[in-house]
Amino acid sequence: MSSPLPPRPPARKGPNPFLLLGLVVVSSASFFILAEKRHNDQQTSGQARRREMANPLLPSRDAESVDLPPRRKVE
């Protein structure tokens, strides 16, 4: 008598595309709603937009000089 074959595992299925599409739509909608709310809150409070800091990696537009202490001699 032959031994019965073990049951085959079910075929692997990929992710549900509708679930992925739903996650993209929900995250995009929440981002835009929060961005719009923040924009409206700034306008109603009358605050000016925060001044952005200069990038420390780029040369300054104002060309101010930085005074560095004298270097020590290395012997």
Short mmCIF file of C-alpha atoms in Angstrom, two decimals:
data_model
loop_
_atom_site.label_atom_id
_atom_site.label_comp_id
_atom_site.label_asym_id
_atom_site.label_seq_id
_atom_site.Cartn_x
_atom_site.Cartn_y
_atom_site.Cartn_z
CA MET A 1 0.00 0.00 0.00
CA SER A 2 1.37 3.45 -0.85
CA SER A 3 1.64 6.12 1.79
CA PRO A 4 -0.75 9.05 1.43
CA LEU A 5 0.85 12.23 0.13
CA PRO A 6 1.16 15.11 2.58
CA PRO A 7 -1.20 18.00 1.85
CA ARG A 8 0.25 20.68 -0.41
CA PRO A 9 0.60 24.12 1.10
CA PRO A 10 -1.68 26.70 -0.51
CA ALA A 11 -0.19 28.86 -3.24
CA ARG A 12 1.28 32.14 -2.02
CA LYS A 13 -0.87 35.11 -2.77
CA GLY A 14 0.38 38.65 -3.20
CA PRO A 15 -0.88 41.62 -1.20
CA ASN A 16 -4.38 42.84 -1.88
CA PRO A 17 -4.06 45.76 -4.34
CA PHE A 18 -7.26 47.35 -3.03
CA LEU A 19 -5.84 47.40 0.48
CA LEU A 20 -2.65 49.08 -0.73
CA LEU A 21 -4.64 51.60 -2.79
CA GLY A 22 -6.84 52.32 0.22
CA LEU A 23 -3.81 52.95 2.43
CA VAL A 24 -2.34 55.36 -0.13
CA VAL A 25 -5.64 57.25 -0.43
CA VAL A 26 -6.17 57.48 3.33
CA SER A 27 -2.61 58.62 4.06
CA SER A 28 -2.69 61.21 1.26
CA ALA A 29 -6.05 62.56 2.39
CA SER A 30 -4.93 62.83 6.02
CA PHE A 31 -1.74 64.62 4.97
CA PHE A 32 -3.61 67.20 2.89
CA ILE A 33 -6.26 67.72 5.58
CA LEU A 34 -3.60 68.33 8.24
CA ALA A 35 -1.60 70.62 5.93
CA GLU A 36 -4.71 72.67 5.14
CA LYS A 37 -5.64 72.87 8.84
CA ARG A 38 -2.15 74.07 9.73
CA HIS A 39 -2.22 76.66 6.98
CA ASN A 40 -5.61 77.96 8.13
CA ASP A 41 -4.53 78.04 11.78
CA GLN A 42 -1.48 80.14 10.89
CA GLN A 43 -3.61 82.61 8.93
CA THR A 44 -6.22 83.02 11.67
CA SER A 45 -3.66 83.46 14.42
CA GLY A 46 -1.98 86.23 12.44
CA GLN A 47 1.49 84.86 12.95
CA ALA A 48 4.01 85.43 10.25
CA ARG A 49 5.59 82.40 8.69
CA ARG A 50 8.55 81.11 10.62
CA ARG A 51 11.77 82.44 9.26
CA GLU A 52 13.79 79.64 7.81
CA MET A 53 17.34 79.24 8.98
CA ALA A 54 20.19 79.42 6.51
CA ASN A 55 21.80 76.20 5.43
CA PRO A 56 25.10 75.86 7.35
CA LEU A 57 26.67 73.97 4.44
CA LEU A 58 26.26 76.81 1.94
CA PRO A 59 28.20 80.09 1.95
CA SER A 60 26.36 82.96 3.57
CA ARG A 61 24.51 85.46 1.41
CA ASP A 62 25.46 88.27 3.78
CA ALA A 63 29.13 87.26 3.63
CA GLU A 64 29.81 87.92 7.29
CA SER A 65 33.24 86.92 8.45
CA VAL A 66 33.84 84.54 11.29
CA ASP A 67 36.72 85.32 13.62
CA LEU A 68 38.59 82.16 14.48
CA PRO A 69 41.11 81.94 17.29
CA PRO A 70 44.75 81.60 16.21
CA ARG A 71 45.90 78.03 15.65
CA ARG A 72 48.42 76.40 17.92
CA LYS A 73 51.64 75.17 16.41
CA VAL A 74 51.89 71.42 16.32
CA GLU A 75 55.36 70.08 16.95
#
